[in-house]
Coordinates of C-alpha atoms and ligand atoms in Angstrom, one line a residue:
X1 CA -7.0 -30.6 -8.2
X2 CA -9.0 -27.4 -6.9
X3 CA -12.3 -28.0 -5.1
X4 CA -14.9 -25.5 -7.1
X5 CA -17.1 -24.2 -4.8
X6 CA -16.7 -26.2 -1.9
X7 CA -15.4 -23.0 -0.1
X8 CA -17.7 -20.1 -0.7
X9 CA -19.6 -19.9 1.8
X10 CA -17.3 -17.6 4.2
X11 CA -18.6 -19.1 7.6
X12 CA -16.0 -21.8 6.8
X13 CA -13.3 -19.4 6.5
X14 CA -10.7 -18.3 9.4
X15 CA -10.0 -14.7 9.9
X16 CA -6.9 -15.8 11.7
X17 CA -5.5 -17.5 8.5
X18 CA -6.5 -14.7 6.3
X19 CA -5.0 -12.2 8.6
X20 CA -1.9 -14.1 8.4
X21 CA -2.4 -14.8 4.5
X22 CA -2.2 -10.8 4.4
X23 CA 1.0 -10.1 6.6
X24 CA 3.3 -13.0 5.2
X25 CA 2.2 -11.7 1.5
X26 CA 2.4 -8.3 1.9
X27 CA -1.7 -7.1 1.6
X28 CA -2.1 -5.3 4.8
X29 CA 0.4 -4.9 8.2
X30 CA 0.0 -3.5 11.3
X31 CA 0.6 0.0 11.3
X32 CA 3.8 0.6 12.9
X33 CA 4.5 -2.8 13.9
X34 CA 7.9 -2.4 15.2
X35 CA 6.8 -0.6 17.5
X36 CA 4.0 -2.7 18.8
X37 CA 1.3 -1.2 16.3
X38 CA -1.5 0.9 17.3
X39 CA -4.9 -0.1 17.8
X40 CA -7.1 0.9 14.7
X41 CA -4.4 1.7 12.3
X42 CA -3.4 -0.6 9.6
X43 CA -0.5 -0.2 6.3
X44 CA -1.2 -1.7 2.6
X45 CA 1.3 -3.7 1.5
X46 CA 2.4 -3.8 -2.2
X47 CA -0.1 -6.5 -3.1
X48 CA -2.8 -4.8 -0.4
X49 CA -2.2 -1.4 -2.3
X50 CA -2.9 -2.6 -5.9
X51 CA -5.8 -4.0 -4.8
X52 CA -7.0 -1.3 -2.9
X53 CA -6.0 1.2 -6.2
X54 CA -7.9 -1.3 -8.3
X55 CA -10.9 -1.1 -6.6
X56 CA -10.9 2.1 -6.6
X57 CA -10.4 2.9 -9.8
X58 CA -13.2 0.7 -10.8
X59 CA -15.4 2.5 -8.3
X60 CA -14.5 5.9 -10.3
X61 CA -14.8 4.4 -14.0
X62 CA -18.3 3.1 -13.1
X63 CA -18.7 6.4 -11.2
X64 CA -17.4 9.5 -12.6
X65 CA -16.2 8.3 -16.3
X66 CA -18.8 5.9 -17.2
X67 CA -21.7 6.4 -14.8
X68 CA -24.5 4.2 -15.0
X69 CA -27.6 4.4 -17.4
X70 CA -30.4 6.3 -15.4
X71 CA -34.2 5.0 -15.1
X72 CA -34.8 7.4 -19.0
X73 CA -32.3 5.7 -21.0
X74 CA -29.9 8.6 -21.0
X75 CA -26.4 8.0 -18.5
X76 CA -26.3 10.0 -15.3
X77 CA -24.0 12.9 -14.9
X78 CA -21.1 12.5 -11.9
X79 CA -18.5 14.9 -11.6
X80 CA -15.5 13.9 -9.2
X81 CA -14.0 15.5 -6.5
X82 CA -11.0 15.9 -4.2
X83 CA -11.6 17.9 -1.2
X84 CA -9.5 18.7 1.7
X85 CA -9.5 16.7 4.8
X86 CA -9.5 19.7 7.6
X87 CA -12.2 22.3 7.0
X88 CA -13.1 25.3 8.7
X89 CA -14.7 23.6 11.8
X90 CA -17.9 25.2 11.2
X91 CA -18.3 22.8 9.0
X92 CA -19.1 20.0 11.6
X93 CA -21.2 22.1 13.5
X94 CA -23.1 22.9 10.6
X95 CA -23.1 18.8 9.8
X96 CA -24.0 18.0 13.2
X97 CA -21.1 15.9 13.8
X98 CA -19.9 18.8 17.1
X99 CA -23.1 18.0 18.9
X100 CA -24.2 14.4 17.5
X101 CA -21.5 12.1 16.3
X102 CA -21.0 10.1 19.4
X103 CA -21.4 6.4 20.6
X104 CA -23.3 5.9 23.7
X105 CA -20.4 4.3 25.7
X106 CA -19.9 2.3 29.4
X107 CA -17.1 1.9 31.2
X108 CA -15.8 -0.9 33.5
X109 CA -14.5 0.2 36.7
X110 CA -12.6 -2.7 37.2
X111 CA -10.5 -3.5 34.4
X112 CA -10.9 0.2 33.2
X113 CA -12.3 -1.1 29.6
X114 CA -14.4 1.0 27.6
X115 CA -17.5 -0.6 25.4
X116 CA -19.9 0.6 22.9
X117 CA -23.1 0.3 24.7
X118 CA -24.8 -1.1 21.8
X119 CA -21.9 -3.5 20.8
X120 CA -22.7 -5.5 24.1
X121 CA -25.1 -8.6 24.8
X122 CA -26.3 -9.9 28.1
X123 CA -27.6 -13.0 28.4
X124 CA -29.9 -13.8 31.3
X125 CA -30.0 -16.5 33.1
X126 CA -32.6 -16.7 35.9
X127 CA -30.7 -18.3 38.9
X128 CA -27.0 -17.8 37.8
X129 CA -26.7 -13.9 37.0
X130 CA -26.2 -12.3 33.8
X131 CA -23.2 -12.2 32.0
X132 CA -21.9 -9.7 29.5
X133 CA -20.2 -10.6 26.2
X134 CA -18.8 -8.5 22.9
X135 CA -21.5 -9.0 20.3
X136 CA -20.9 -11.7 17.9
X137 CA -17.5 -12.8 19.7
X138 CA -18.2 -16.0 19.4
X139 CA -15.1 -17.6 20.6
X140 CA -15.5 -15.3 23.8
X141 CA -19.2 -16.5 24.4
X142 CA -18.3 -19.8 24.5
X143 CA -15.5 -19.2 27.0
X144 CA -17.0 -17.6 29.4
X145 CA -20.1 -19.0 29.4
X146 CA -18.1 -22.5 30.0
X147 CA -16.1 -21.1 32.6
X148 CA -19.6 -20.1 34.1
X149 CA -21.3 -23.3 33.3
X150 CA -24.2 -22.0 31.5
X151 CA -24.8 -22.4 28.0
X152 CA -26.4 -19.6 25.2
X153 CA -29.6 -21.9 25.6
X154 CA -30.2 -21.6 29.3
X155 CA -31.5 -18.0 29.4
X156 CA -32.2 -14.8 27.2
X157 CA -29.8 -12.6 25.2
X158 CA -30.2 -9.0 25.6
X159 CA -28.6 -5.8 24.4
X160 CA -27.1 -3.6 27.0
X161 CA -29.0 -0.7 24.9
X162 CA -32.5 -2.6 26.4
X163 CA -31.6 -3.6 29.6
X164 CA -32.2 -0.8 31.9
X165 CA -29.5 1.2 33.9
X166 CA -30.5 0.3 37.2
X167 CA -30.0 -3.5 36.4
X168 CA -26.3 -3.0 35.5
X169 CA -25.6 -3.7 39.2
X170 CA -26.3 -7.6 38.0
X171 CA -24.4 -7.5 34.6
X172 CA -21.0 -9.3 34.7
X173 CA -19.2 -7.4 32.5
X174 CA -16.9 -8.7 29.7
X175 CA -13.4 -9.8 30.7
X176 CA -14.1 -9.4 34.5
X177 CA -15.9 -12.2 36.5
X178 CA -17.5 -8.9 38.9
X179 CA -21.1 -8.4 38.7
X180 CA -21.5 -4.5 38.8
X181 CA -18.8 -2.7 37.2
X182 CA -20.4 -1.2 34.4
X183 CA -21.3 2.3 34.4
X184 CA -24.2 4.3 33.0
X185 CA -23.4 5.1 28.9
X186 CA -22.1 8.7 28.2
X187 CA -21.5 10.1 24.8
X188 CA -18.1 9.9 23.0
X189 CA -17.4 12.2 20.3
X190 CA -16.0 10.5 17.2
X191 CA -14.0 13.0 15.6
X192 CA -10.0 12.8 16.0
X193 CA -9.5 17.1 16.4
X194 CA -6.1 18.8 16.3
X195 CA -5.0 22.9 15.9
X196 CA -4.3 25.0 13.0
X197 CA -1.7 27.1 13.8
X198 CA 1.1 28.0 16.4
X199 CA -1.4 28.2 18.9
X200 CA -2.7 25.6 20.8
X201 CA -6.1 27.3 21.5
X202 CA -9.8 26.9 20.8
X203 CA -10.3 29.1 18.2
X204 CA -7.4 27.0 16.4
X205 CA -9.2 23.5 16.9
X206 CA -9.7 21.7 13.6
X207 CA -11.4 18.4 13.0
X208 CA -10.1 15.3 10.5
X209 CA -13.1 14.6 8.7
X210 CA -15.1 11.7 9.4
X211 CA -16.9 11.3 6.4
X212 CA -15.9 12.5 3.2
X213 CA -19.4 13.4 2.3
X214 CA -19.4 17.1 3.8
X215 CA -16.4 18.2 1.7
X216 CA -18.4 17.8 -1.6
X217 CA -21.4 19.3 0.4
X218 CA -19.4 22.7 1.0
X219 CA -18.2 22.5 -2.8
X220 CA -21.8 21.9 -4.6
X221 CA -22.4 25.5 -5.4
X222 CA -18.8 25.7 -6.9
X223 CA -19.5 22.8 -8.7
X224 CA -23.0 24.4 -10.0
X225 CA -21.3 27.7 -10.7
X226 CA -18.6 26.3 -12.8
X227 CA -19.4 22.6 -14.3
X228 CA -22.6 23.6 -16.5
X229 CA -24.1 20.6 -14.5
X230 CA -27.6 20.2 -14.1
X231 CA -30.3 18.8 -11.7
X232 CA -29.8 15.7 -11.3
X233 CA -26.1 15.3 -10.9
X234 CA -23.8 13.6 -8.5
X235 CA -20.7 14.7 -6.7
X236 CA -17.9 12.1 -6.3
X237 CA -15.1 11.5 -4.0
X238 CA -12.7 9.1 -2.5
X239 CA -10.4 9.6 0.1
X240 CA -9.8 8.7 3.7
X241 CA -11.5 9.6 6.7
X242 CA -11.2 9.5 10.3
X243 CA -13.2 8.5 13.6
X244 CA -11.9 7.9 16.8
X245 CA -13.8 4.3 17.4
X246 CA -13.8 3.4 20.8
X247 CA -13.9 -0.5 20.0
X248 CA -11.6 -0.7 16.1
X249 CA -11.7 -5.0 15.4
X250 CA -12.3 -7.1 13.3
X251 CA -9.0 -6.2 10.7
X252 CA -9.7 -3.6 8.9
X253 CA -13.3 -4.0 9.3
X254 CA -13.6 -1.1 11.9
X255 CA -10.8 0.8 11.8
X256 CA -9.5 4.6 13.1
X257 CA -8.5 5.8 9.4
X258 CA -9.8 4.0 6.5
X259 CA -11.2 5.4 3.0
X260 CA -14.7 5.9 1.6
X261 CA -16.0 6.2 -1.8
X262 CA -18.8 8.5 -1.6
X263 CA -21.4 9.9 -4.1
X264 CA -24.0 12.8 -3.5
X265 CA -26.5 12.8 -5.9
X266 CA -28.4 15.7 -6.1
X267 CA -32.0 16.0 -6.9
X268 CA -35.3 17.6 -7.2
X269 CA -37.3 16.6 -3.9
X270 CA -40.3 15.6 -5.5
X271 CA -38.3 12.6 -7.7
X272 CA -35.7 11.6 -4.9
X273 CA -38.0 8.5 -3.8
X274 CA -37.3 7.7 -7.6
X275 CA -33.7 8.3 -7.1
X276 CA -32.9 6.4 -4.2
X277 CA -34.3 2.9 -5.5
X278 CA -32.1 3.4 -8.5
X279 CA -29.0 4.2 -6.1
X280 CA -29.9 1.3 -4.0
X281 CA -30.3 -1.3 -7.0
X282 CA -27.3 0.2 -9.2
X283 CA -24.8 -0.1 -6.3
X284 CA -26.1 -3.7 -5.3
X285 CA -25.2 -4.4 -9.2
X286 CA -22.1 -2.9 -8.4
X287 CA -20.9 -5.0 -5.7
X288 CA -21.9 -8.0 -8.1
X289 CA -19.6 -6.9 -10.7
X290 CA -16.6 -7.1 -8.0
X291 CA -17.0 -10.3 -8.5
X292 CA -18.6 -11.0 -5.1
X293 CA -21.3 -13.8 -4.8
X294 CA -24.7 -12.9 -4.6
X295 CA -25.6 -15.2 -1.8
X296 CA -22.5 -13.5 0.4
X297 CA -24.6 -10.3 -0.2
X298 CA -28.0 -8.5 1.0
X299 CA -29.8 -5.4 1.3
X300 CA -30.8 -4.3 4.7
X301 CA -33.3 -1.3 5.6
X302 CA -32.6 0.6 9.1
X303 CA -35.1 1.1 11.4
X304 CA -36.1 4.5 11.9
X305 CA -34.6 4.5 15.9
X306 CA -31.5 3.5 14.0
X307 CA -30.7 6.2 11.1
X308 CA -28.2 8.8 11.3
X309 CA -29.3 12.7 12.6
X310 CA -29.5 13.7 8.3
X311 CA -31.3 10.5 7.6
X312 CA -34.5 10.4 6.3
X313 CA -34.5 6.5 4.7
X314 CA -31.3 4.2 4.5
X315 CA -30.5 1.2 3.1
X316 CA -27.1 -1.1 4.0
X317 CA -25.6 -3.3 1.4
X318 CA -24.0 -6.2 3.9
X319 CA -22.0 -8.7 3.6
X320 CA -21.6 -12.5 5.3
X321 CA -18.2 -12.0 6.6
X322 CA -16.0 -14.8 8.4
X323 CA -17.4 -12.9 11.9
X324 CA -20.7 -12.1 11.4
X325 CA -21.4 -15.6 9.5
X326 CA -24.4 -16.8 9.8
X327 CA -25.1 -13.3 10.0
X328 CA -23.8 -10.0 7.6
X329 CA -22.1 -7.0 8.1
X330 CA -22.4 -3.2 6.9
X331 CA -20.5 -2.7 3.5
X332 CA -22.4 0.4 2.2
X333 CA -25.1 2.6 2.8
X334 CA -27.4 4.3 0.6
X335 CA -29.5 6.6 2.4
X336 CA -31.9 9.6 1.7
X337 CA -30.5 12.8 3.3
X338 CA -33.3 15.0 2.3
X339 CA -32.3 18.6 1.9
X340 CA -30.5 18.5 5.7
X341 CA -27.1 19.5 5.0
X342 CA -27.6 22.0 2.3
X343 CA -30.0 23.4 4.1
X344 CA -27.9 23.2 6.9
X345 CA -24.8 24.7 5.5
X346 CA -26.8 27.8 4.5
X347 CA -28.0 28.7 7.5
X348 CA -24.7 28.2 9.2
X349 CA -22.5 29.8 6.2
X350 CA -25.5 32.7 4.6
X351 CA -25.1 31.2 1.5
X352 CA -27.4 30.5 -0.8
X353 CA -27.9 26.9 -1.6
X354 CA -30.9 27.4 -3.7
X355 CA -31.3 25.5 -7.6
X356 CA -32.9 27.2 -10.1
X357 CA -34.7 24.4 -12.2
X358 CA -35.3 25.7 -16.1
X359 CA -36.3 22.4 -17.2
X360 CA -38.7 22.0 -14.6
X361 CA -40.3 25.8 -14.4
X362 CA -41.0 24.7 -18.4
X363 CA -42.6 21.3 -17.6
X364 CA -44.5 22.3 -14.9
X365 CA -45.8 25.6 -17.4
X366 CA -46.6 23.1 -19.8
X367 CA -48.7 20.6 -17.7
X368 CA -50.8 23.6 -16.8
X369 CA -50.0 23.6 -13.2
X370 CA -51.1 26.1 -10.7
X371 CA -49.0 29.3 -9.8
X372 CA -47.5 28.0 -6.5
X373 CA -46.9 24.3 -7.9
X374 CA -44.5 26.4 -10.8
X375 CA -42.8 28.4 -8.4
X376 CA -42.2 25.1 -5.9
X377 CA -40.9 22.8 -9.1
X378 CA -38.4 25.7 -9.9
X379 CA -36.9 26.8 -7.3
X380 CA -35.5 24.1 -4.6
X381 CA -32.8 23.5 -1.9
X382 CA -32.3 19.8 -3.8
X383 CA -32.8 16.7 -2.5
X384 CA -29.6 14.0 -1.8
X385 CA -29.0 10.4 -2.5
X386 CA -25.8 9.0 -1.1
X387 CA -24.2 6.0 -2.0
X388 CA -21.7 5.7 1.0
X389 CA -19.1 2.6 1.1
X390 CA -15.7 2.3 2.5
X391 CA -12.8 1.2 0.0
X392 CA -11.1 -0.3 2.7
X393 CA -13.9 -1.9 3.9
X394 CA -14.1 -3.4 0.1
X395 CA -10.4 -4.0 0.7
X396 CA -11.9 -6.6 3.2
X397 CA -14.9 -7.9 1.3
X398 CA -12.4 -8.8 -1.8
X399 CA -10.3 -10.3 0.6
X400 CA -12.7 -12.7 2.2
X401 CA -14.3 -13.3 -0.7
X402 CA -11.1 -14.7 -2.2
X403 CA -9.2 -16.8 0.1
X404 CA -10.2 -20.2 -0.8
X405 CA -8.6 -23.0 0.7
X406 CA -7.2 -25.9 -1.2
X407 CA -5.3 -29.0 0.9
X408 CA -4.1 -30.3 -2.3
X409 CA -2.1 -27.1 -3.1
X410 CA 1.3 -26.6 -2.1
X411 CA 0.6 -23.2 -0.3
X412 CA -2.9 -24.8 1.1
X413 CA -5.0 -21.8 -0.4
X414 CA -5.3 -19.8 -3.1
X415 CA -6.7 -16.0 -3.5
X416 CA -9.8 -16.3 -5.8
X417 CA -9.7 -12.4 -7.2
X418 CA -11.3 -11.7 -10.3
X419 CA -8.8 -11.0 -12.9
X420 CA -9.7 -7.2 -12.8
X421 CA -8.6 -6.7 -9.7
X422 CA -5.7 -9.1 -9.1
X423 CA -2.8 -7.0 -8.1
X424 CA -0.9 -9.4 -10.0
X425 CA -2.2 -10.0 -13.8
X426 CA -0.1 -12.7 -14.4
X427 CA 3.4 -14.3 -14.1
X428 CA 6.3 -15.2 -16.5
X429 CA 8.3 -18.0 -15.6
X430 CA 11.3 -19.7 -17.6
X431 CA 11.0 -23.3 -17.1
X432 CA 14.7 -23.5 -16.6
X433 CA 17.4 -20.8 -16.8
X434 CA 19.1 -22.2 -19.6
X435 CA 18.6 -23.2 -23.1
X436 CA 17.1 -19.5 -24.3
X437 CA 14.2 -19.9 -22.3
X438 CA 15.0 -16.9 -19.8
X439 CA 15.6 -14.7 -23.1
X440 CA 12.3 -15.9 -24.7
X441 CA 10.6 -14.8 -21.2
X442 CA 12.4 -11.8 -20.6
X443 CA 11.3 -10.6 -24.2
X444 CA 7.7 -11.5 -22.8
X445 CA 7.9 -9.7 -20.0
X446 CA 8.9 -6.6 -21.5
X447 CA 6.1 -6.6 -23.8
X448 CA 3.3 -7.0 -21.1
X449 CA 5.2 -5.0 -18.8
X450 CA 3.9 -1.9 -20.7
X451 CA -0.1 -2.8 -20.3
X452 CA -0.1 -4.8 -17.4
X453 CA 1.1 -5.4 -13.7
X454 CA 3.4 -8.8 -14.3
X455 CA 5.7 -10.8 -12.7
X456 CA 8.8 -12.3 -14.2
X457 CA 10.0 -15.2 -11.5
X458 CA 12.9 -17.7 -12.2
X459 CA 13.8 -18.4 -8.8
X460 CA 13.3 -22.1 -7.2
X461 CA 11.2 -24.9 -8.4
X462 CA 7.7 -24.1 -10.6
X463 CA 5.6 -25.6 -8.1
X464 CA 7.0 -23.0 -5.1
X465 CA 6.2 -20.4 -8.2
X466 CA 2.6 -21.7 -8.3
X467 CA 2.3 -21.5 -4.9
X468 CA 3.6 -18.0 -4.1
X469 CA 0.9 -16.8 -6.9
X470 CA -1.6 -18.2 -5.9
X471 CA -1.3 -16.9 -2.4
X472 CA -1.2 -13.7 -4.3
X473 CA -4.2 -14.4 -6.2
X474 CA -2.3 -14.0 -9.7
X475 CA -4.8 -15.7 -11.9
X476 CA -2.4 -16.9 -14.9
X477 CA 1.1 -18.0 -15.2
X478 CA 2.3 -18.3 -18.2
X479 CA 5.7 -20.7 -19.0
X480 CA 8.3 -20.8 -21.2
X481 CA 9.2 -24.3 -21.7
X482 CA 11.6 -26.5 -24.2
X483 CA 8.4 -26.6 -26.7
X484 CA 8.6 -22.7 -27.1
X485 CA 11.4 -22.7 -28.7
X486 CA 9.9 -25.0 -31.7
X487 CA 6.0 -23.8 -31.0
X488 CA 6.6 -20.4 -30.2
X489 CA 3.3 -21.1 -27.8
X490 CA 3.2 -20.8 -23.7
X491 CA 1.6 -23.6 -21.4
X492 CA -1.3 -21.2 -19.2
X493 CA -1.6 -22.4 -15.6
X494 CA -4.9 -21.1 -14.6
X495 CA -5.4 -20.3 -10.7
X496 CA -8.6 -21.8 -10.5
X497 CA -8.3 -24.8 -11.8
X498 CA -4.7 -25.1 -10.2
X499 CA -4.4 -27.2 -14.1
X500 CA -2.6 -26.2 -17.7
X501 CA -5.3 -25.1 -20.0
X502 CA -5.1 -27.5 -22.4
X503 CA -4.1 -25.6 -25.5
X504 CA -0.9 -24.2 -25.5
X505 CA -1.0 -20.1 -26.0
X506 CA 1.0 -18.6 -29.0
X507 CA 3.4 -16.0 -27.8
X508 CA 1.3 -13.4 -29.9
X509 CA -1.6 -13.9 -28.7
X510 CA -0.8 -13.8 -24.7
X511 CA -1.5 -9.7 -24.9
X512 CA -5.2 -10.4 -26.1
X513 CA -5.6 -13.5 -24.2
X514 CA -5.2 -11.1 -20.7
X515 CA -7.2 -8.1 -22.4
X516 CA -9.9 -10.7 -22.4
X517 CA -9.6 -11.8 -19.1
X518 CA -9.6 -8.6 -17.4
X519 CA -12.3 -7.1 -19.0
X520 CA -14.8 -10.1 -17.8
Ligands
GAP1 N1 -21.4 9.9 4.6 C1 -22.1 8.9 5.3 C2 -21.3 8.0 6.0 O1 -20.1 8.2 6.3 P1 -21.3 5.7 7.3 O2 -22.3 4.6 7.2 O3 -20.9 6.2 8.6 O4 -21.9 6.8 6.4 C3 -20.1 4.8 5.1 O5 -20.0 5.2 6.5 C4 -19.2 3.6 4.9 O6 -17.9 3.9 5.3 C5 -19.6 2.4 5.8 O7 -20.6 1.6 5.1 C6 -18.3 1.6 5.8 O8 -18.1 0.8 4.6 C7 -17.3 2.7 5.9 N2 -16.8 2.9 7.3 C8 -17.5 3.7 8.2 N3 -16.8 3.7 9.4 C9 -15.7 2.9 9.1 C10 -14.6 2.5 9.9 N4 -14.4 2.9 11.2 N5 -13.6 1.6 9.4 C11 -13.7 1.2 8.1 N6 -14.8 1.6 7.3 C12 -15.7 2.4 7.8

């Protein structure tokens, strides 16, 4: 019998489980594996893949086809997107990401490592030295910290970012047992960059896009030229990005290439404050609907030594993961990018990224306002919200979020998706292969074949059926027994539960029973 909620919380979960979870049923793999994979770089399975679409999807329907309802009453407009990945280079120089997208990074002379300066903690201990660890490595800590015979309690924990240069001499660096090796941090551009062309030269150099944010920036006047839209509208996109990070862990947490689903929203200045508490609230809700509990999730503000070069305000969305548990993790930021990239992109480009605002000019005429205050409501570089959060970051969360393990199952776990975005809607299993049962079935499976993603499986015993679907997260399995034949009705295993519903489900009404399901 399943244990409800004895799992949730995902401090009691093990990465190293769910990472093998994923590879032995086909959610995520090593990028090329076979030949020793590369660090940062992952593959999507089958299973992996329809998740991933099917968040993705949802992301766009709530996005794009169905945005929300705005603070009046009336639904926002979104218009979607699919830009290229290389743009003219300009581009990033315009963005800032040439001369500002970098890590501040150290190096260890002796074992040649490289670390983000700010992903490193020190604790101090007065008479035995400092030593170095990987933030939040907690297995690591408590390695080296026993082979040193001091424990977290008997000093001070630092980050490297606060502890002066000159004291690195004492620092004993991570996987060294040297005091000293670490140099002074030096910037490390993020951006993977290749060449355009025959020519290996400078004037060929092209960047893969780290964000996928600029690529509706350089598209919003096409988008006002051509879509009717008005102020305020969003611009949508999905797609993948790259950055060359010095220090990818964690699964696909931090990865080299990995997708974002990105939203500018752009508005009049003087009503982006508005703006951006909606953003921040509607995407919270968002994250709910996934499915996701609310305890696993909260909002986090950045400090203002903390935000991006185009940030004015930002807001994370995190989430409790397995490795950051007690503690959360980014999932998605909103933040307030003012009118930097527009503005920005017409200085660099001499285009014109002005917004003339009818509705406004009238309202502002009609409240009587002065001369100045008309021509200032009217005419604007706008103002942008962005909701910024990584699909295969979601990937993750989803994952996570999911694996529940059960010691009275067969396969020891099960994969708790909401039916919505279960790469597998359900299964169709003949009890036996005899006695028109597979027939009855196959019929079944044709006719949900059509709407849904489905499984037919008639190979080995039920309970090693169970147990592959629920590793798979499939949340119903529906069997064709000896009493079909007379009752024309299915027994419904529910995932869950791990239990047969205890009403049996007439063959014509299995369609509408899964509707059901997967519009909760
Ligand atoms: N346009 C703004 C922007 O890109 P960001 O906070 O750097 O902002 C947005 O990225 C989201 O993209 C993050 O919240 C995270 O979910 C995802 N993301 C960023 N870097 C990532 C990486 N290396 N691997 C996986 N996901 C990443």
């Amino acid at each position: 019998m399943a244990q409800e909620n004895i799992y949730t919380d995902p401090a009691t979960k093990s990465m190293e489980e769910l990472v093998a979870l994923c590879k032995r049923r086909g959610f995520v793999f090593p990028a090329s594996e076979i030949y020793g994979g590369i660090n940062g770089f992952w593959d999507y399975g089958p299973l992996g893949t329809a998740l991933k679409n099917n968040i993705r999807d949802w992301w766009w329907r709530q996005m794009v086809e169905c945005p929300p309802i705005g603070p009046d009453g009336e639904p926002v407009e979104i218009v979607g997107l699919d830009s290229s990945i290389i743009q003219n280079p300009k581009t990033w120089e315009a963005s800032g990401h040439v001369g500002g997208f970098s890590d501040p990074m150290v190096d260890c002379t002796e074992t040649k490592k490289r670390y983000r300066q700010d992903h490193i903690e020190v604790l101090i201990v007065d008479d035995k030295g400092c030593w170095g660890f990987p933030e939040n490595n907690i297995d690591y800590i408590a390695k080296k910290l026993k082979k040193a015979n001091v424990s977290r309690d008997d000093g001070t924990v630092k980050n490297l970012t606060d502890i002066d240069t000159s004291e690195y001499e004492k620092i004993i660096a991570p996987d060294t047992d040297k005091p000293g090796t670490l140099t002074a941090p030096r910037e490390f551009n993020l951006m993977f960059d290749s060449h355009a062309g025959a020519i290996k030269s400078d004037e060929n150099k092209v960047y893969l896009r780290p964000e996928t944010a600029q690529g509706i920036f350089l598209n919003y006047k096409n988008i006002v030229d051509t879509m009717r839209v008005k102020m305020p509208f969003g611009i949508a996109q999905v797609g993948k990005s790259f950055r060359n990070e010095v220090t990818p862990r964690n699964f696909i947490f931090r990865s080299r290439e990995f997708e974002q689903m990105e939203m500018e929203w752009f508005c009049a200045p003087a009503e982006s404050a508005k703006w951006y508490d909606f953003w921040k609230h509607e995407r919270m809700r968002w994250w709910e609907s996934l499915g996701v509990d609310k305890a696993n999730l909260r909002f986090r503000d950045h400090d203002d030594d903390e935000l991006a070069h185009y940030s004015k305000m930002c807001v994370d969305v995190e989430y409790k993961y397995p490795f950051t548990a007690p503690g959360y993790g980014e999932l998605e930021g909103v933040a307030h990018r003012g009118c930097f990239d527009l503005t920005q992109h017409q200085e660099h480009s001499k285009t014109k990224m002005e917004y003339f605002d009818q509705a406004a000019q009238l309202a502002a005429k009609e409240a009587g306002k002065s001369k100045e205050e008309i021509a200032a409501a009217s005419k604007y570089i706008p103002n942008v919200i962005e909701p910024a959060s990584g699909l295969t970051r979601a990937v993750l969360v989803l994952l996570c979020e999911a694996y529940t393990p059960d010691p009275d199952r067969p396969a020891g776990v099960y994969m708790k998706f909401k039916p919505k975005f279960a790469p597998i809607k359900a299964a169709i299993f003949p009890l036996v292969n005899k006695d028109g049962m597979p027939e009855i079935a196959t019929k079944l499976y044709h006719e949900l074949r059509q709407k849904y993603v489905v499984q037919y499986d008639a190979k080995q015993s039920i309970g090693k059926r169970y147990a592959r679907m629920d590793e798979a997260g499939t949340p119903f399995c529906f069997t064709i027994d000896g009493d079909t034949l007379n009752d024309n009705a299915v027994t419904v295993r529910d995932r869950d539960s791990g239990q047969a519903l205890a009403e049996r489900l007439p063959l014509d009404q299995v369609d509408a029973f899964l509707a059901a399901k997967i519009a909760e």
